[in-house]
Coordinates of C-alpha atoms in Angstrom, one line a residue:
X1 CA 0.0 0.0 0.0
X2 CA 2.9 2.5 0.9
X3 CA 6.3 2.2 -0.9
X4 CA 9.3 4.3 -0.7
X5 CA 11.8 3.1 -2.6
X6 CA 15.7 4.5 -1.5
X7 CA 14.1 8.2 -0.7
X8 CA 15.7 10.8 0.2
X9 CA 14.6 14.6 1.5
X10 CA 17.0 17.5 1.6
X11 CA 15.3 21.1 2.7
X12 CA 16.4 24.2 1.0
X13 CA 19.1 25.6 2.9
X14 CA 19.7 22.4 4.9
X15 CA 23.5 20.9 5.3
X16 CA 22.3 17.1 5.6
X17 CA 19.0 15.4 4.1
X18 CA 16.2 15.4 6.8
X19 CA 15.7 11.1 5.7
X20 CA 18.3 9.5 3.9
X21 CA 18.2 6.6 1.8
X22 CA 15.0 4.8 3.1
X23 CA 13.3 2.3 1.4
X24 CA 10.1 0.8 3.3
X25 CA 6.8 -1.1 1.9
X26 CA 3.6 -1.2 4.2
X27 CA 1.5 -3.6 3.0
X28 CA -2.3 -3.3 3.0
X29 CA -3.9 -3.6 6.6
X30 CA -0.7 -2.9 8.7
X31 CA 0.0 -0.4 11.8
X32 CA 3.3 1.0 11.1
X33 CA 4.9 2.9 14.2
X34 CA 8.0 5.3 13.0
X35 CA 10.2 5.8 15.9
X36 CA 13.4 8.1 17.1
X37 CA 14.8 11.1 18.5
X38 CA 13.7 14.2 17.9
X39 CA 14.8 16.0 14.5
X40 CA 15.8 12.4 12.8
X41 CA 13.2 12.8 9.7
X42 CA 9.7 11.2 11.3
X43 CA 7.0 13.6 10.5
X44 CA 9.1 14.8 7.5
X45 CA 8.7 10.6 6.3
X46 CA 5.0 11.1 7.6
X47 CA 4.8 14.1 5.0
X48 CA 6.1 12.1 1.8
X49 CA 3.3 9.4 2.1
X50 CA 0.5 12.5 1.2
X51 CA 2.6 14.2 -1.1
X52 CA 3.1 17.4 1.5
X53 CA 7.3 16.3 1.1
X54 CA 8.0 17.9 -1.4
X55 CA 4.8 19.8 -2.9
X56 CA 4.0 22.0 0.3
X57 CA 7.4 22.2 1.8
X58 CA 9.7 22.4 -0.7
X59 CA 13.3 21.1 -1.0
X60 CA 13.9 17.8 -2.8
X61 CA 13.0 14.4 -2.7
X62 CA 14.7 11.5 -4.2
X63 CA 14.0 8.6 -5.1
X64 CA 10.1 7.4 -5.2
X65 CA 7.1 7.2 -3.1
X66 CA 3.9 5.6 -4.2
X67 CA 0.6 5.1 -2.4
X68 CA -2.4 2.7 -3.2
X69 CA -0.1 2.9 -6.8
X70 CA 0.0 6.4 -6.8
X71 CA 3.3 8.1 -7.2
X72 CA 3.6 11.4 -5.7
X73 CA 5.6 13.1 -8.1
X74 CA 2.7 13.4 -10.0
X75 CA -0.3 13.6 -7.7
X76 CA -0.2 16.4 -5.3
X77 CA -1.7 16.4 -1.9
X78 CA -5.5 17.1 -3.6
X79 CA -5.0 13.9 -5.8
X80 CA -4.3 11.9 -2.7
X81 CA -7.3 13.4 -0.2
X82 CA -9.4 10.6 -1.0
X83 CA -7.0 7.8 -0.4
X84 CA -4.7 9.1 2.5
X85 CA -5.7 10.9 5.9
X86 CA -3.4 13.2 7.9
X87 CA -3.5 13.9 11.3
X88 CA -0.5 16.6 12.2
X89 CA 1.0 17.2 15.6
X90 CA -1.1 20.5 15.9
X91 CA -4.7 19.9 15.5
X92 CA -6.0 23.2 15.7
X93 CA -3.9 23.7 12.5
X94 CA -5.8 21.4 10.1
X95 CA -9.5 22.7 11.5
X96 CA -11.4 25.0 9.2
X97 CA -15.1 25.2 10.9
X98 CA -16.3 26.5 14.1
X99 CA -18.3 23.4 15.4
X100 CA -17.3 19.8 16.1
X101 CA -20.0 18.5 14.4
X102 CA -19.1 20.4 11.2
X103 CA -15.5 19.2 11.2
X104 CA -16.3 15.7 11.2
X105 CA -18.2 16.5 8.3
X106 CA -16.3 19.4 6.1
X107 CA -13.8 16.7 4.7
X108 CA -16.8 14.7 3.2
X109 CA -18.3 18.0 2.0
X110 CA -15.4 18.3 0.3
X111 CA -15.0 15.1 -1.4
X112 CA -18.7 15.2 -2.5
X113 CA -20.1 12.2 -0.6
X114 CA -23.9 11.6 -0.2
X115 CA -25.3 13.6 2.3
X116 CA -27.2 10.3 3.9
X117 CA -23.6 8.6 3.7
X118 CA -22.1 11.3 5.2
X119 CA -24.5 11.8 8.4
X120 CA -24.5 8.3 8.7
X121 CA -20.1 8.3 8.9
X122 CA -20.5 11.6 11.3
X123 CA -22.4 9.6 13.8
X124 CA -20.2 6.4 13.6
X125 CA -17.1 8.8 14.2
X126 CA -18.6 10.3 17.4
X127 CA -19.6 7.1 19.0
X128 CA -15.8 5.5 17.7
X129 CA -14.1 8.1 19.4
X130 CA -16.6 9.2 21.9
X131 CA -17.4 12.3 20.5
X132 CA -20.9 12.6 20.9
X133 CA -21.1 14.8 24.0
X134 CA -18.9 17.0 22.4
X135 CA -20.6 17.3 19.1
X136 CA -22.0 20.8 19.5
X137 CA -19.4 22.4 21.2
X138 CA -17.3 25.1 19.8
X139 CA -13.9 23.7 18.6
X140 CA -11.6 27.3 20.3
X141 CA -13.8 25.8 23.9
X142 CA -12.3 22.4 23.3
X143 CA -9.0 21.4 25.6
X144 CA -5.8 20.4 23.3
X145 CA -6.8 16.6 23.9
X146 CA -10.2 17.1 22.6
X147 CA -9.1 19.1 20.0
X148 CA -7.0 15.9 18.7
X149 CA -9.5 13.2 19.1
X150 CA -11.9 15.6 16.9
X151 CA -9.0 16.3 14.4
X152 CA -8.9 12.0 13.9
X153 CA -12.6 11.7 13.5
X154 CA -12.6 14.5 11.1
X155 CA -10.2 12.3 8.7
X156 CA -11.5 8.8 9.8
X157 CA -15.4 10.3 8.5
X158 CA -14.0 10.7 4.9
X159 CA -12.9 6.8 4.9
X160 CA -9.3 6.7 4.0
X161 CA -7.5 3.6 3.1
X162 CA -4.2 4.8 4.6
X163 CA -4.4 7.0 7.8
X164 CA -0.8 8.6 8.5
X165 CA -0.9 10.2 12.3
X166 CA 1.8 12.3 14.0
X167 CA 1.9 12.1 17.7
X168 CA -1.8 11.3 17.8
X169 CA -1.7 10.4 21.9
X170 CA 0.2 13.1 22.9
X171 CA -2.2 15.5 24.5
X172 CA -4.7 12.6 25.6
X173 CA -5.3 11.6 28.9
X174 CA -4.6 7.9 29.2
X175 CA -8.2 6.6 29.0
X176 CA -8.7 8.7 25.7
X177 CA -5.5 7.2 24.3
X178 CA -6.7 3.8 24.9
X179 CA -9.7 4.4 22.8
X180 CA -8.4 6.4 20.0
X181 CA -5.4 3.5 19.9
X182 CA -8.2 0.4 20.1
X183 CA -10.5 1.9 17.4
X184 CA -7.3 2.0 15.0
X185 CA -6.3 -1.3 15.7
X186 CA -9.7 -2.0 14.8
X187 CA -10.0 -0.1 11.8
X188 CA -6.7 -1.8 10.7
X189 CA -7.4 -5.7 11.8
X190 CA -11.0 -5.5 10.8
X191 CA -11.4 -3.0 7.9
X192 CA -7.8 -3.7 6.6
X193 CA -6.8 0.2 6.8
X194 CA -3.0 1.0 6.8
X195 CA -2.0 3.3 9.5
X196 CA 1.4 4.8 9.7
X197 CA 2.1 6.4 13.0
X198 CA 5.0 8.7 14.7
X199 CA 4.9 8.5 18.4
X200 CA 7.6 8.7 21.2
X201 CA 5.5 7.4 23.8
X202 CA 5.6 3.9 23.1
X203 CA 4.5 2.3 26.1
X204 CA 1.5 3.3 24.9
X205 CA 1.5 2.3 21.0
X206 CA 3.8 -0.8 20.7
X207 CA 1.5 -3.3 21.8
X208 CA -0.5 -2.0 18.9
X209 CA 2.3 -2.3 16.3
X210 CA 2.9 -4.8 13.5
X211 CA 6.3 -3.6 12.7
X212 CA 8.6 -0.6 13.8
X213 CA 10.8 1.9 11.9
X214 CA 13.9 3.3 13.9
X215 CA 15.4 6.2 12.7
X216 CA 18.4 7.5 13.7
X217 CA 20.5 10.3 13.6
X218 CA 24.1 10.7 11.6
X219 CA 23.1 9.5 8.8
X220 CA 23.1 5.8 10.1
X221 CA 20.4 3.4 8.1
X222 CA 17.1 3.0 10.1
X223 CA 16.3 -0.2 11.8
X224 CA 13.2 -1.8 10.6
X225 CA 11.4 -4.8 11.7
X226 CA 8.9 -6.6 14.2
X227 CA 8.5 -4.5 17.4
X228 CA 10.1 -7.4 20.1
X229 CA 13.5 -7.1 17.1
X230 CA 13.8 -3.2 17.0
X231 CA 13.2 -2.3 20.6
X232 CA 15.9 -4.8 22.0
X233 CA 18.5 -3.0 19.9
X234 CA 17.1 0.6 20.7
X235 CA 19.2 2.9 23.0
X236 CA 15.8 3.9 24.9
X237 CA 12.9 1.8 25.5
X238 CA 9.6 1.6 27.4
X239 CA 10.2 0.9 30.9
X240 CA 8.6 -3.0 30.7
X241 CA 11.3 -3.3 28.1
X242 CA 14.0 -1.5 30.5
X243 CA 12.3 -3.5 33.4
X244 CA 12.9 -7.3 31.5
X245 CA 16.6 -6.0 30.9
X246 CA 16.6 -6.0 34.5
X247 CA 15.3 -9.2 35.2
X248 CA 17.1 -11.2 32.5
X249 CA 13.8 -12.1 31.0
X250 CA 13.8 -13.7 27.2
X251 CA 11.8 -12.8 25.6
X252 CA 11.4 -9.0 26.3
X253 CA 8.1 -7.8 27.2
X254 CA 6.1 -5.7 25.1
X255 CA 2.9 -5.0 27.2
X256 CA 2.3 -4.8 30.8
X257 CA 0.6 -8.5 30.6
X258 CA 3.1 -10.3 29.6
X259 CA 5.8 -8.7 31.9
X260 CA 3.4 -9.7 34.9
X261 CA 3.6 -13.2 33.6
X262 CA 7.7 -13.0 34.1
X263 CA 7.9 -11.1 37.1
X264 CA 7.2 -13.4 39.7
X265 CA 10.5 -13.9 40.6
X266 CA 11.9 -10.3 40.6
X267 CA 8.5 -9.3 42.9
X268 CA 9.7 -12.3 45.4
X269 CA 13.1 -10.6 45.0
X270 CA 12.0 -6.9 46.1
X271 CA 9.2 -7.9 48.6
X272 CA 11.4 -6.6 51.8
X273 CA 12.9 -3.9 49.8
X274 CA 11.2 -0.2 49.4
X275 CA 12.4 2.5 47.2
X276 CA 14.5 5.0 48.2
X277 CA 13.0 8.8 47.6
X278 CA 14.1 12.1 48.7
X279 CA 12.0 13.5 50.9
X280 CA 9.8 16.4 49.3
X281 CA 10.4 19.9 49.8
X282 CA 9.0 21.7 52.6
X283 CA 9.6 24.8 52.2
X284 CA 7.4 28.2 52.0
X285 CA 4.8 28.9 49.9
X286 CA 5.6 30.0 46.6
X287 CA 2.1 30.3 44.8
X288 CA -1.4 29.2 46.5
X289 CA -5.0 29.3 44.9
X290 CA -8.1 29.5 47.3
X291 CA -11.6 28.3 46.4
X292 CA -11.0 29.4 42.5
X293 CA -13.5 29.6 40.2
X294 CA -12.8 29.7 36.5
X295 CA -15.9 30.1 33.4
X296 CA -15.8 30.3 29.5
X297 CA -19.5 31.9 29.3
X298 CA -21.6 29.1 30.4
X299 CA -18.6 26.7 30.9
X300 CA -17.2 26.2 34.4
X301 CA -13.6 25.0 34.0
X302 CA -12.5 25.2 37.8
X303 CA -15.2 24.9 40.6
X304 CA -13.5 26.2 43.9
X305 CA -10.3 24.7 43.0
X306 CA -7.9 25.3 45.8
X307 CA -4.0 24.0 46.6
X308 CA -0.7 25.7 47.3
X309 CA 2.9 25.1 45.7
X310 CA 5.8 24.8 48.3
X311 CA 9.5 25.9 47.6
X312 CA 11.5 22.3 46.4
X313 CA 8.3 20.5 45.3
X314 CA 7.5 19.4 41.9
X315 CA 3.9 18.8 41.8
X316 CA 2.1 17.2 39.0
X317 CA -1.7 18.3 37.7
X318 CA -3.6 14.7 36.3
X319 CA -7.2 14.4 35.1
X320 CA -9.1 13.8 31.8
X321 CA -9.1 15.8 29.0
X322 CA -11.3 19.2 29.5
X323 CA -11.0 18.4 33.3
X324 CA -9.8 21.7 33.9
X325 CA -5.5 21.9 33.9
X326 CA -4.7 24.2 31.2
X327 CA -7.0 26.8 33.1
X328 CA -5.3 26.3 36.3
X329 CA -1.9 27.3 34.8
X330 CA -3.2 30.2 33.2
X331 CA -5.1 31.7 36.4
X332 CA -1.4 31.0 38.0
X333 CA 0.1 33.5 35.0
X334 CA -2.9 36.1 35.3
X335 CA -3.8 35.4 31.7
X336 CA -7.4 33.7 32.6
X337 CA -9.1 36.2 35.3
X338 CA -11.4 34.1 37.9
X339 CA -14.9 34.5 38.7
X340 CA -14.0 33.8 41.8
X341 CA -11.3 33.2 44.5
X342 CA -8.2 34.2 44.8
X343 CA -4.5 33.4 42.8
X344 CA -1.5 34.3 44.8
X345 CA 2.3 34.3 43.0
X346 CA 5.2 35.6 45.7
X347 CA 2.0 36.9 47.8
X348 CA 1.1 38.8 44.7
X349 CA -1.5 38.7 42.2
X350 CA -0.1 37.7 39.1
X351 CA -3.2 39.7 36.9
X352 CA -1.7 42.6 38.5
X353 CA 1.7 41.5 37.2
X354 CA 3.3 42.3 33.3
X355 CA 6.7 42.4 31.7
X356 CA 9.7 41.7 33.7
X357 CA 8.1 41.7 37.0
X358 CA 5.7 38.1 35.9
X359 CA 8.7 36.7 34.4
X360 CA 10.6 37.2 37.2
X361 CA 7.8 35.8 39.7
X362 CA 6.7 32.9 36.8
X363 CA 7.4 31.3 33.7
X364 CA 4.3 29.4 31.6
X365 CA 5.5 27.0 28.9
X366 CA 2.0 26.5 27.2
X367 CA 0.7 23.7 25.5
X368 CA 1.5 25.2 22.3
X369 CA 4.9 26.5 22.7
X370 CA 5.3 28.3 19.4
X371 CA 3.0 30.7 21.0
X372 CA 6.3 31.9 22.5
X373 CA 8.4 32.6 19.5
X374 CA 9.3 35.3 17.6
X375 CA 12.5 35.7 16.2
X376 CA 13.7 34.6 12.8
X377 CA 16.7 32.8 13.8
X378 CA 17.2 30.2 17.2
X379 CA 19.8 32.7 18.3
X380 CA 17.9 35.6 18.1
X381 CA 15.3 33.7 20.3
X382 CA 18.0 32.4 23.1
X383 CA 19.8 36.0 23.3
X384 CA 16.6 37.5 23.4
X385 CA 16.0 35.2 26.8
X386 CA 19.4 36.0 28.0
X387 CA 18.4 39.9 27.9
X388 CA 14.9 39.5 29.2
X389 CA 16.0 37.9 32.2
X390 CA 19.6 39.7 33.0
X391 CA 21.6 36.7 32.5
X392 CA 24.9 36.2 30.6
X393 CA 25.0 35.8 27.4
X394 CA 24.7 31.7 26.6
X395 CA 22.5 30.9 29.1
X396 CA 19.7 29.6 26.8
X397 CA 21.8 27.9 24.3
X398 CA 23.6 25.7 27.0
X399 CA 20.2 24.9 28.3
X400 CA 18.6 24.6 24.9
X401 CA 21.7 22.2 24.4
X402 CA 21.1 20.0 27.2
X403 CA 17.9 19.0 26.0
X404 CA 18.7 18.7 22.2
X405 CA 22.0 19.3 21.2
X406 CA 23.2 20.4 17.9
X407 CA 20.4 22.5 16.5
X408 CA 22.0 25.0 13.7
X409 CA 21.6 28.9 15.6
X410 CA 20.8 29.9 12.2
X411 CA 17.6 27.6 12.0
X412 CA 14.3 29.3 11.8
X413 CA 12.4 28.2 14.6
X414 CA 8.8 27.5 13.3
X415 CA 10.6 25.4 11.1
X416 CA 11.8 23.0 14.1
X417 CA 10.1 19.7 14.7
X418 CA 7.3 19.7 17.6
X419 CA 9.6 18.1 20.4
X420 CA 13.0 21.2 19.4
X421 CA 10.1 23.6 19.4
X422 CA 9.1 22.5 22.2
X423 CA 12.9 22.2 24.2
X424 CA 13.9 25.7 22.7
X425 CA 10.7 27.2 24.5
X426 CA 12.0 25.0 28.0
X427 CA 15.1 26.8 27.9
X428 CA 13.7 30.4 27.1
X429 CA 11.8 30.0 30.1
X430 CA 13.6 28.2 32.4
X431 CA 16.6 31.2 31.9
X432 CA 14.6 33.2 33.8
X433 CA 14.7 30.8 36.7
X434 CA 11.6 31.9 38.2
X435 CA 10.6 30.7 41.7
X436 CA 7.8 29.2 40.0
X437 CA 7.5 27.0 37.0
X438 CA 4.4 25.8 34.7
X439 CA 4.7 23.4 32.3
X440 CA 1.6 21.9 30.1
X441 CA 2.2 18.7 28.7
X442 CA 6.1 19.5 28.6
X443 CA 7.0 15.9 26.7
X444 CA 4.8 16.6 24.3
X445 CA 7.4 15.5 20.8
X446 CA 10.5 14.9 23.2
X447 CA 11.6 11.4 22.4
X448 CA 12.8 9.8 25.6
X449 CA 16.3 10.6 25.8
X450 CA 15.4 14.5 25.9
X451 CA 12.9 13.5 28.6
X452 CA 15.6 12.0 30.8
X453 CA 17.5 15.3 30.3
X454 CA 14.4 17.0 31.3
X455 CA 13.9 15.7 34.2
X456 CA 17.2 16.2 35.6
X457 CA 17.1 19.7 34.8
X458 CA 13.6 19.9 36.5
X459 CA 15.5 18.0 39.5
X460 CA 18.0 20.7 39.7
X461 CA 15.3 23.6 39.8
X462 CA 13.6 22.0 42.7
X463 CA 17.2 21.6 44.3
X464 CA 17.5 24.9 44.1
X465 CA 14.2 25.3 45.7
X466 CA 11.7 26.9 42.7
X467 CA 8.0 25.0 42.6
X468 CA 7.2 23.2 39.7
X469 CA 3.7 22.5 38.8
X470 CA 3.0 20.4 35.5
X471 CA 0.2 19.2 33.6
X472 CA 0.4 16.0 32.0
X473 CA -0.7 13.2 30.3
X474 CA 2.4 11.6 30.7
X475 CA 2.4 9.0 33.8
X476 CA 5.8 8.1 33.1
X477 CA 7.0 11.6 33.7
X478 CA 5.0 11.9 36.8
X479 CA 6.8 8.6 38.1
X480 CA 9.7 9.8 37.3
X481 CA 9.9 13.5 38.2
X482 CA 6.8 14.2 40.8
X483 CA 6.8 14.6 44.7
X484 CA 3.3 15.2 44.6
X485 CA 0.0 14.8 43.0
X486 CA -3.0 15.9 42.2
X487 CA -6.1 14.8 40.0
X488 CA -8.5 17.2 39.3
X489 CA -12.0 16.1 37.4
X490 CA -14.8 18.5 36.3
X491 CA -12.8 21.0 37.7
X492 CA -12.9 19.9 41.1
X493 CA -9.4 18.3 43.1
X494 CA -10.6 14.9 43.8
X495 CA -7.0 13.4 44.6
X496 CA -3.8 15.6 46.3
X497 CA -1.2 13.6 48.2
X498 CA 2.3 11.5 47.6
X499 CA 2.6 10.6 44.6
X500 CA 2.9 6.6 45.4
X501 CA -0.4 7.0 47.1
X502 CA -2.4 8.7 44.3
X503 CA -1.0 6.5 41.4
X504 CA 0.0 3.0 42.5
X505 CA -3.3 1.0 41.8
X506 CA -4.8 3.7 39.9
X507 CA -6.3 2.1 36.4
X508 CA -5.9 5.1 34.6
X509 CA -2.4 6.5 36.0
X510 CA -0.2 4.5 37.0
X511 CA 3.0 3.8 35.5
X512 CA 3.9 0.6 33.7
X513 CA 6.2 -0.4 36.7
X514 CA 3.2 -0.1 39.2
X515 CA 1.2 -2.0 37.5
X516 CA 3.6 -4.7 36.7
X517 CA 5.2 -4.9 40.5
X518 CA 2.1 -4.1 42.3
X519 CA 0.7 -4.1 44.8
X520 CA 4.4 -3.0 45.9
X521 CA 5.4 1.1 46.0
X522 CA 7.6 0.6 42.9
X523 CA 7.3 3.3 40.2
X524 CA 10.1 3.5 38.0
X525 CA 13.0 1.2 36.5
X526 CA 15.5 3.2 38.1
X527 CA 14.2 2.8 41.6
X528 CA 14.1 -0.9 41.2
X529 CA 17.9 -0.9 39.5
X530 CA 19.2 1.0 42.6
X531 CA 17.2 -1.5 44.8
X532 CA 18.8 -4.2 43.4
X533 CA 22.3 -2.4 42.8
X534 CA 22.2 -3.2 39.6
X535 CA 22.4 -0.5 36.6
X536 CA 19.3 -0.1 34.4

């Protein structure tokens, strides 16, 4: 169904090809997961398969790609609508209406399909994707998870035989992700739809995977083959994978079941053992919210929301989609006013706050970070964070570098894949080193080695003793990097405590370590490596 045959991509401008030499055939009625670091070609392979590489972008391709027997030399995006579906890594990009409802359908207006055919597809794609209580809500209301299940319906209602989706679980709560990720591997297994799919958090796709592309950087030829093959021979893997290393286990678990089949032996192992964790931080409060209310006309987003950030703690915000997160962090900045309650940064109100004096109390990195930038060139952006916060010059740039080394200063950076978008945006506002630190889905593109380098950072800042409150989706990172958690749901906290005691047992958050050594307090590979005093 998809062929690329020795392809290569070279960008105007560029000084190496953004895919080199990559020849791959996806047969009809396969799930496809591309894989690798960040900036080592996946959405720009993702981009050849519906002719985007090079019709929309420019630069030059070699070699051939052909879809359903269409080459795309010769048939532009348009020619390829009706047999290919995109899903990008920023939803709100590809919407053109105003309603849910009319986005699941304006691809099929489009296309000219029956209107009984298409209301009939609409209505399948909202029960699919659960949908339907969202169906006549306005897409700018929708949270940036909602926003990404509606962005798949609206190109799984047009019926495409290939479906090509970048980062499609990134801002979905784990509960969503599980649905979006069954109804493809239904779509694929009973409807024989090929699916080609970028991801970096693969404890949550793999399982799901017939066969796995790993690119990687300097030029080195991908590795391609069955998911168990590939992952063994990856640098980074999911922790079960990191977790069977441990044990010695052959084969090398691929889901949570069948580790808990091997792990008998390594639970018997660590059953007098507990995991050693520093203690959190106790110390004054930073930023504090008291009985907040927050409302989008007649939608209440925060419903006398109240909890308070201590110096040394990094605390971590969980809940589904639309639960209310994103509106938390931007009542801590003073860009959302409540309707009621109070919002407290440094004992100040942070409305009250602008310029230099909220960046030096605060520092938001927002769920769409290119919101942020505004220079033409990445060292324009990191000397224009060494000025704004009164630091010396190079400050951003070693930052930037610890979390992806080697980007070109001369880069634009709206031409930067999600995750370096994302990790230039980290380091313009961590320079600032305010005592208080928002992040919104901050892994959102980082493949897993520039989340390790995250989280030590983050490990530092606490160190040092700033608050860090993030909202994620990602129960890996709160294993890894949270002291404390809290759940909130309908906009209402519902959970706030350790975060052992919030997530171990928890169906929907806890981490793939939990759920393979519970009932025990274990959380991440590392803390079991250490335990054992063995490395991971």
């Amino acid at each position: 169904m998809i062929d690329l045959d020795r392809v290569t991509v070279t960008y105007d401008g560029a000084s190496e090809p953004s895919l080199t030499d990559l020849t791959l055939h996806v047969p009809e009625g396969e799930l496809c997961l591309v894989v690798g670091p960040t900036g080592t070609g996946k959405t720009t392979l993702l981009r050849t398969v519906n002719g985007l590489v090079p019709h929309a972008t420019g630069g030059t391709l070699r070699g051939r790609v052909t879809v359903g027997g269409r080459d795309t030399r010769t048939h532009p995006p348009r020619d390829l609508a009706d047999l290919v579906g995109v899903v990008g890594q920023d939803p709100l990009a590809g919407m053109v209406t105003d309603v849910v409802e009319e986005e699941l359908a304006y691809g099929m207006e489009s296309l000219a399909i029956a209107p009984d055919v298409m209301r009939r597809r609409v209505e399948e794609t909202l029960d699919l994707l659960g949908l339907v209580h969202l169906r006549h809500r306005p897409i700018r209301s929708l949270s940036g998870g909602e926003r990404q299940r509606v962005a798949i319906g609206a190109v799984l209602a047009v019926g495409p035989r290939v479906l090509v989706l970048d980062e499609p679980t990134s801002a979905l709560d784990p509960p969503a992700a599980e649905e979006v990720l069954a109804a493809l591997h239904r779509l694929v297994h009973d409807l024989g739809m090929t699916v080609l799919l970028a991801e970096h958090r693969l404890e949550r796709v793999v399982q799901f995977a017939d066969r796995v592309v790993l690119l990687r950087p300097g030029g080195h030829p991908p590795l391609i083959g069955d998911p168990a093959t590939v992952l063994a021979a990856a640098p980074v893997a999911p922790p079960v994978v990191e977790l069977g290393r441990i044990g010695g286990w052959s084969p090398l678990p691929l889901t949570v079941r069948q580790a808990r089949r091997q792990a008998g032996p390594l639970r018997e192992q660590l059953a007098d053992l507990r995991p050693h964790r520093d203690p959190a931080g106790a110390g004054p409060t930073l930023a504090a919210a008291r009985d907040l209310v927050v409302r989008y006309g007649p939608t209440v987003a925060l419903r006398g929301t109240s909890l308070e950030l201590r110096a040394g703690e990094t605390v971590a915000l969980m809940g589904r989609n639309g639960a209310g997160k994103s509106s938390l962090l931007s009542a801590f900045t003073g860009t959302v006013r409540p309707a009621a309650g109070q919002v407290t940064v440094g004992g100040l109100d942070p409305a009250e706050l602008s310029g230099p004096a909220l960046i030096s109390q605060v520092g938001l990195v927002p769920q769409q970070p290119a919101d942020l930038l505004y220079a033409p060139t990445i060292a324009e952006e990191c000397a224009a964070a060494d000025d704004d916060a009164g630091v010396p010059g190079g400050s951003c740039r070693r930052l930037l570098d610890r979390l992806v080394p080697g980007l070109d200063d001369d880069h634009h950076p709206r031409d930067l894949s999600e995750g370096q978008r994302l990790a230039l945006v980290l380091a313009i506002v961590l320079t600032a080193a305010p005592p208080v630190l928002l992040l919104d889905e901050p892994t959102r593109g980082l493949d897993l080695g520039a989340k390790v380098r995250l989280v030590e950072i983050l490990d530092e800042l606490t160190a040092d003793g700033r608050a860090i409150l993030l909202a994620t989706h990602d129960v890996e990172l709160v294993a890894e990097v949270a002291t404390r958690t809290i759940v909130l749901a309908d906009g209402e906290v519902v959970a706030d405590g350790p975060t052992e005691e919030v997530v171990v047992g928890s169906p929907a958050f806890a981490p793939q370590v939990s759920k393979v050594l519970g009932p025990g307090p274990w959380l991440t590979v590392s803390e079991v490596a250490d335990a054992l005093d063995v490395l991971p």
